[in-house]
mmCIF file of C-alpha atoms in Angstrom:
data_model
loop_
_atom_site.group_PDB
_atom_site.id
_atom_site.type_symbol
_atom_site.label_atom_id
_atom_site.label_comp_id
_atom_site.label_asym_id
_atom_site.label_seq_id
_atom_site.Cartn_x
_atom_site.Cartn_y
_atom_site.Cartn_z
ATOM 1 C CA ASP A 1 -12.049 39.339 2.103
ATOM 2 C CA ALA A 2 -15.182 41.439 0.501
ATOM 3 C CA GLY A 3 -15.676 39.979 -3.066
ATOM 4 C CA VAL A 4 -17.710 42.314 -5.713
ATOM 5 C CA ILE A 5 -20.530 44.011 -4.461
ATOM 6 C CA GLN A 6 -23.058 45.514 -6.558
ATOM 7 C CA SER A 7 -26.111 47.945 -5.943
ATOM 8 C CA PRO A 8 -29.312 47.457 -6.278
ATOM 9 C CA ARG A 9 -29.555 43.766 -5.929
ATOM 10 C CA HIS A 10 -33.251 44.548 -7.568
ATOM 11 C CA GLU A 11 -34.373 47.667 -9.842
ATOM 12 C CA VAL A 12 -37.679 47.570 -10.941
ATOM 13 C CA THR A 13 -38.662 50.929 -12.602
ATOM 14 C CA GLU A 14 -40.467 52.756 -15.535
ATOM 15 C CA MET A 15 -39.339 52.634 -19.242
ATOM 16 C CA GLY A 16 -37.415 56.343 -20.278
ATOM 17 C CA GLN A 17 -36.555 56.562 -16.361
ATOM 18 C CA GLU A 18 -32.604 56.587 -15.863
ATOM 19 C CA VAL A 19 -30.859 53.814 -14.390
ATOM 20 C CA THR A 20 -27.702 53.637 -12.117
ATOM 21 C CA LEU A 21 -25.707 50.121 -11.381
ATOM 22 C CA ARG A 22 -22.901 50.746 -9.250
ATOM 23 C CA CYS A 23 -19.948 47.942 -8.564
ATOM 24 C CA LYS A 24 -17.470 48.220 -6.140
ATOM 25 C CA PRO A 25 -14.665 45.732 -7.070
ATOM 26 C CA ILE A 26 -12.362 43.750 -5.386
ATOM 27 C CA SER A 27 -9.107 45.588 -3.904
ATOM 28 C CA GLY A 28 -6.425 46.054 -6.165
ATOM 29 C CA HIS A 29 -7.661 44.245 -8.886
ATOM 30 C CA ASP A 30 -7.136 46.390 -11.771
ATOM 31 C CA TYR A 31 -9.933 44.933 -14.307
ATOM 32 C CA LEU A 32 -13.877 45.956 -14.258
ATOM 33 C CA PHE A 33 -16.275 44.277 -16.331
ATOM 34 C CA TRP A 34 -19.671 44.883 -17.350
ATOM 35 C CA TYR A 35 -21.934 42.054 -18.218
ATOM 36 C CA ARG A 36 -25.132 41.734 -19.102
ATOM 37 C CA GLN A 37 -27.666 38.161 -18.914
ATOM 38 C CA THR A 38 -30.161 37.468 -20.556
ATOM 39 C CA MET A 39 -32.277 34.182 -21.168
ATOM 40 C CA MET A 40 -31.634 34.822 -25.293
ATOM 41 C CA ARG A 41 -28.376 36.530 -25.437
ATOM 42 C CA GLY A 42 -26.758 34.737 -22.381
ATOM 43 C CA LEU A 43 -23.717 36.481 -20.975
ATOM 44 C CA GLU A 44 -22.689 40.040 -23.196
ATOM 45 C CA LEU A 45 -19.609 41.532 -22.239
ATOM 46 C CA LEU A 46 -21.036 45.423 -22.856
ATOM 47 C CA ILE A 47 -17.298 47.264 -21.345
ATOM 48 C CA TYR A 48 -14.139 46.823 -19.452
ATOM 49 C CA PHE A 49 -11.965 49.108 -18.210
ATOM 50 C CA ASN A 50 -7.607 49.021 -16.769
ATOM 51 C CA ASN A 51 -7.206 51.065 -14.313
ATOM 52 C CA ASN A 52 -9.752 53.178 -14.799
ATOM 53 C CA VAL A 53 -9.575 53.555 -18.086
ATOM 54 C CA PRO A 54 -12.095 52.183 -20.392
ATOM 55 C CA ILE A 55 -10.620 49.571 -22.657
ATOM 56 C CA ASP A 56 -13.246 48.116 -24.682
ATOM 57 C CA ASP A 57 -16.627 49.455 -24.585
ATOM 58 C CA SER A 58 -17.596 48.105 -28.087
ATOM 59 C CA GLY A 59 -20.131 46.220 -26.597
ATOM 60 C CA MET A 60 -22.345 48.837 -25.208
ATOM 61 C CA PRO A 61 -25.627 48.449 -27.146
ATOM 62 C CA GLU A 62 -26.067 52.440 -27.633
ATOM 63 C CA ASP A 63 -25.483 55.510 -26.899
ATOM 64 C CA ARG A 64 -28.158 55.100 -23.274
ATOM 65 C CA PHE A 65 -26.067 53.258 -22.020
ATOM 66 C CA SER A 66 -22.796 54.843 -20.823
ATOM 67 C CA ALA A 67 -20.413 53.388 -18.169
ATOM 68 C CA LYS A 68 -17.812 55.249 -15.457
ATOM 69 C CA MET A 69 -15.168 54.678 -13.180
ATOM 70 C CA PRO A 70 -13.888 57.619 -11.381
ATOM 71 C CA ASN A 71 -11.360 55.580 -8.745
ATOM 72 C CA ALA A 72 -10.197 52.346 -8.588
ATOM 73 C CA SER A 73 -12.844 51.208 -6.381
ATOM 74 C CA PHE A 74 -16.303 52.394 -8.131
ATOM 75 C CA SER A 75 -17.720 51.967 -11.120
ATOM 76 C CA THR A 76 -21.225 52.984 -12.507
ATOM 77 C CA LEU A 77 -23.387 51.804 -15.789
ATOM 78 C CA LYS A 78 -26.112 54.411 -16.546
ATOM 79 C CA ILE A 79 -28.834 53.613 -18.712
ATOM 80 C CA GLN A 80 -31.111 56.609 -19.771
ATOM 81 C CA PRO A 81 -33.546 56.426 -20.999
ATOM 82 C CA SER A 82 -34.253 52.818 -20.049
ATOM 83 C CA GLU A 83 -36.372 50.926 -22.106
ATOM 84 C CA PRO A 84 -38.149 47.342 -21.707
ATOM 85 C CA ARG A 85 -35.843 45.467 -23.712
ATOM 86 C CA ASP A 86 -32.901 46.356 -21.245
ATOM 87 C CA SER A 87 -34.483 44.453 -18.795
ATOM 88 C CA ALA A 88 -31.743 41.835 -17.886
ATOM 89 C CA VAL A 89 -29.430 40.841 -14.996
ATOM 90 C CA TYR A 90 -26.239 42.645 -14.642
ATOM 91 C CA PHE A 91 -23.281 41.607 -13.570
ATOM 92 C CA CYS A 92 -19.944 43.653 -12.828
ATOM 93 C CA ALA A 93 -17.007 41.442 -12.473
ATOM 94 C CA SER A 94 -13.725 42.487 -11.561
ATOM 95 C CA SER A 95 -9.740 40.252 -11.807
ATOM 96 C CA PHE A 96 -6.186 40.487 -11.022
ATOM 97 C CA ASP A 97 -4.674 39.968 -14.325
ATOM 98 C CA ARG A 98 -5.887 39.288 -17.860
ATOM 99 C CA PRO A 99 -7.727 37.135 -18.836
ATOM 100 C CA GLY A 100 -7.496 35.874 -15.088
ATOM 101 C CA GLU A 101 -10.132 34.459 -12.928
ATOM 102 C CA LEU A 102 -13.445 36.766 -13.102
ATOM 103 C CA PHE A 103 -14.999 36.961 -10.001
ATOM 104 C CA PHE A 104 -18.543 37.999 -10.422
ATOM 105 C CA GLY A 105 -20.684 40.369 -8.030
ATOM 106 C CA GLU A 106 -23.954 39.019 -7.258
ATOM 107 C CA GLY A 107 -25.764 41.136 -10.039
ATOM 108 C CA SER A 108 -28.240 43.887 -10.320
ATOM 109 C CA ARG A 109 -31.503 42.551 -11.467
ATOM 110 C CA LEU A 110 -32.985 45.306 -13.704
ATOM 111 C CA THR A 111 -36.425 45.311 -14.630
ATOM 112 C CA VAL A 112 -37.809 48.266 -16.783
ATOM 113 C CA LEU A 113 -41.499 48.057 -17.590
ATOM 114 C CA ARG B 1 -22.085 32.632 -35.961
ATOM 115 C CA LYS B 2 -21.821 32.866 -32.377
ATOM 116 C CA GLU B 3 -17.935 33.043 -31.187
ATOM 117 C CA VAL B 4 -18.530 30.565 -28.476
ATOM 118 C CA GLU B 5 -21.071 27.654 -29.033
ATOM 119 C CA GLN B 6 -22.711 25.076 -26.753
ATOM 120 C CA ASP B 7 -25.428 23.199 -26.268
ATOM 121 C CA PRO B 8 -27.933 24.549 -24.299
ATOM 122 C CA GLY B 9 -29.131 21.100 -22.892
ATOM 123 C CA PRO B 10 -30.456 19.853 -20.628
ATOM 124 C CA PHE B 11 -28.347 17.548 -19.948
ATOM 125 C CA ASN B 12 -30.679 15.023 -17.150
ATOM 126 C CA VAL B 13 -28.398 12.876 -15.840
ATOM 127 C CA PRO B 14 -28.561 9.973 -12.683
ATOM 128 C CA GLU B 15 -26.600 10.081 -9.712
ATOM 129 C CA GLY B 16 -23.194 8.620 -10.484
ATOM 130 C CA ALA B 17 -23.440 8.985 -14.332
ATOM 131 C CA THR B 18 -20.531 10.521 -15.957
ATOM 132 C CA VAL B 19 -21.920 13.486 -18.317
ATOM 133 C CA ALA B 20 -19.785 15.511 -21.056
ATOM 134 C CA PHE B 21 -19.875 19.004 -22.599
ATOM 135 C CA ASN B 22 -18.648 19.899 -25.611
ATOM 136 C CA CYS B 23 -18.216 23.732 -26.933
ATOM 137 C CA THR B 24 -16.628 25.353 -30.134
ATOM 138 C CA TYR B 25 -15.171 28.563 -30.603
ATOM 139 C CA SER B 26 -14.777 30.788 -33.999
ATOM 140 C CA ASN B 27 -11.753 32.386 -33.575
ATOM 141 C CA SER B 28 -8.796 30.516 -34.460
ATOM 142 C CA ALA B 29 -6.635 32.557 -32.490
ATOM 143 C CA SER B 30 -8.165 32.658 -28.681
ATOM 144 C CA GLN B 31 -5.407 31.907 -26.610
ATOM 145 C CA SER B 32 -7.251 30.769 -23.042
ATOM 146 C CA PHE B 33 -9.835 29.116 -21.991
ATOM 147 C CA PHE B 34 -12.141 28.137 -18.938
ATOM 148 C CA TRP B 35 -14.927 26.624 -17.641
ATOM 149 C CA TYR B 36 -16.990 28.681 -15.180
ATOM 150 C CA ARG B 37 -20.094 27.193 -13.558
ATOM 151 C CA GLN B 38 -23.140 29.125 -12.967
ATOM 152 C CA ASP B 39 -26.165 28.157 -10.085
ATOM 153 C CA CYS B 40 -29.697 29.149 -10.296
ATOM 154 C CA ARG B 41 -30.076 33.005 -9.803
ATOM 155 C CA LYS B 42 -26.463 33.399 -9.066
ATOM 156 C CA GLU B 43 -23.228 34.814 -10.638
ATOM 157 C CA PRO B 44 -20.444 32.891 -12.281
ATOM 158 C CA LYS B 45 -17.635 31.115 -10.693
ATOM 159 C CA LEU B 46 -14.644 29.520 -11.895
ATOM 160 C CA LEU B 47 -14.663 26.198 -12.651
ATOM 161 C CA MET B 48 -11.744 25.354 -14.378
ATOM 162 C CA SER B 49 -9.321 26.642 -16.363
ATOM 163 C CA VAL B 50 -8.241 24.441 -20.047
ATOM 164 C CA TYR B 51 -4.689 24.101 -20.192
ATOM 165 C CA SER B 52 -3.602 22.353 -24.425
ATOM 166 C CA SER B 53 -2.175 19.316 -22.217
ATOM 167 C CA GLY B 54 -5.818 18.670 -20.958
ATOM 168 C CA ASN B 55 -6.172 19.367 -17.222
ATOM 169 C CA GLU B 56 -7.876 16.795 -14.307
ATOM 170 C CA ASP B 57 -9.732 18.447 -11.000
ATOM 171 C CA GLY B 58 -10.530 15.402 -8.912
ATOM 172 C CA ARG B 59 -13.767 15.206 -10.654
ATOM 173 C CA PHE B 60 -13.714 17.070 -13.192
ATOM 174 C CA THR B 61 -11.595 16.767 -16.947
ATOM 175 C CA ALA B 62 -10.935 19.689 -19.131
ATOM 176 C CA GLN B 63 -9.819 18.998 -22.799
ATOM 177 C CA LEU B 64 -8.572 21.599 -25.955
ATOM 178 C CA ASN B 65 -8.040 20.457 -29.172
ATOM 179 C CA ARG B 66 -6.711 23.261 -31.199
ATOM 180 C CA ALA B 67 -7.204 22.187 -34.272
ATOM 181 C CA SER B 68 -11.280 21.505 -34.316
ATOM 182 C CA GLN B 69 -11.334 24.798 -32.051
ATOM 183 C CA TYR B 70 -13.506 22.690 -29.620
ATOM 184 C CA ILE B 71 -13.155 22.199 -25.252
ATOM 185 C CA SER B 72 -14.547 19.667 -23.261
ATOM 186 C CA LEU B 73 -15.519 19.288 -19.740
ATOM 187 C CA LEU B 74 -16.170 16.009 -18.456
ATOM 188 C CA ILE B 75 -17.939 15.091 -15.363
ATOM 189 C CA ARG B 76 -17.915 11.594 -13.322
ATOM 190 C CA ASP B 77 -19.330 10.398 -10.983
ATOM 191 C CA SER B 78 -21.904 13.046 -10.561
ATOM 192 C CA LYS B 79 -23.884 14.759 -7.855
ATOM 193 C CA LEU B 80 -26.968 16.275 -7.182
ATOM 194 C CA SER B 81 -24.826 19.205 -6.403
ATOM 195 C CA ASP B 82 -22.889 19.350 -9.656
ATOM 196 C CA SER B 83 -26.826 20.561 -11.297
ATOM 197 C CA ALA B 84 -25.757 23.914 -12.419
ATOM 198 C CA THR B 85 -25.048 25.735 -15.507
ATOM 199 C CA TYR B 86 -21.609 24.890 -17.197
ATOM 200 C CA LEU B 87 -20.120 28.315 -18.883
ATOM 201 C CA CYS B 88 -17.328 27.640 -21.564
ATOM 202 C CA VAL B 89 -14.999 30.446 -21.878
ATOM 203 C CA VAL B 90 -12.826 31.930 -24.549
ATOM 204 C CA SER B 91 -10.393 34.995 -24.650
ATOM 205 C CA ASN B 92 -7.871 36.037 -26.886
ATOM 206 C CA TYR B 93 -5.348 38.524 -26.536
ATOM 207 C CA ASN B 94 -5.552 40.542 -29.434
ATOM 208 C CA GLN B 95 -8.689 41.715 -28.495
ATOM 209 C CA GLY B 96 -7.622 42.297 -25.106
ATOM 210 C CA GLY B 97 -8.069 39.758 -23.334
ATOM 211 C CA LYS B 98 -11.216 39.970 -23.050
ATOM 212 C CA LEU B 99 -13.369 36.658 -21.537
ATOM 213 C CA ILE B 100 -16.412 35.730 -24.164
ATOM 214 C CA PHE B 101 -18.740 33.303 -22.305
ATOM 215 C CA GLY B 102 -20.845 30.773 -24.553
ATOM 216 C CA GLN B 103 -24.378 30.849 -23.450
ATOM 217 C CA GLY B 104 -24.004 27.576 -21.534
ATOM 218 C CA THR B 105 -25.031 24.188 -21.166
ATOM 219 C CA GLU B 106 -27.654 23.594 -18.025
ATOM 220 C CA LEU B 107 -27.121 19.945 -16.122
ATOM 221 C CA SER B 108 -29.217 18.155 -13.372
ATOM 222 C CA VAL B 109 -28.484 15.677 -11.523
ATOM 223 C CA LYS B 110 -31.138 13.418 -10.141
ATOM 224 C CA PRO B 111 -31.067 11.069 -7.375
#
């Protein structure tokens, strides 16, 4: 069975550029989460959706970050404009239940130069 | 103060050793507790849930002390393959059930 699929796996970009990260959750999962992981701050929850509706975006660092979930099988996390301090691994995760077991994608490793 | 705090380690232990990790949480309303495992440069994966009465899964034992807001994970007869980072995770229904992760404790098991 396909797990959570994220793309791109790696992205290197220059400061000021727009970055779009993509996620396909596991079919049938009602919850989708975006996390960011850095050495300094560990895993931080950015935003999560339930049935495609954003429930809690209090972890989104600032207006440069936005997330959408237009349908049950797709979500995006966008950073515009990107800054070097946004460099991190961004994980998407989905779950069937709340709080339930989270199934993570392999992550998108972002480097902003 | 962080919501979930762990000793970052690293814990360096020989094969066959018993090792214990501790985790404290600050929100007394927390209701669900988990341990996740993360291998180097991989995604986190659920290791086990933590129940009020304590629970065991093979060589792994998890304990919860609500009065002290403390969770522990004990690994017996450690294997080389246990080398990973262990993440303590807490959830509170009043916060929509979102999972809050600790920074993780790194374990290295040596031959």
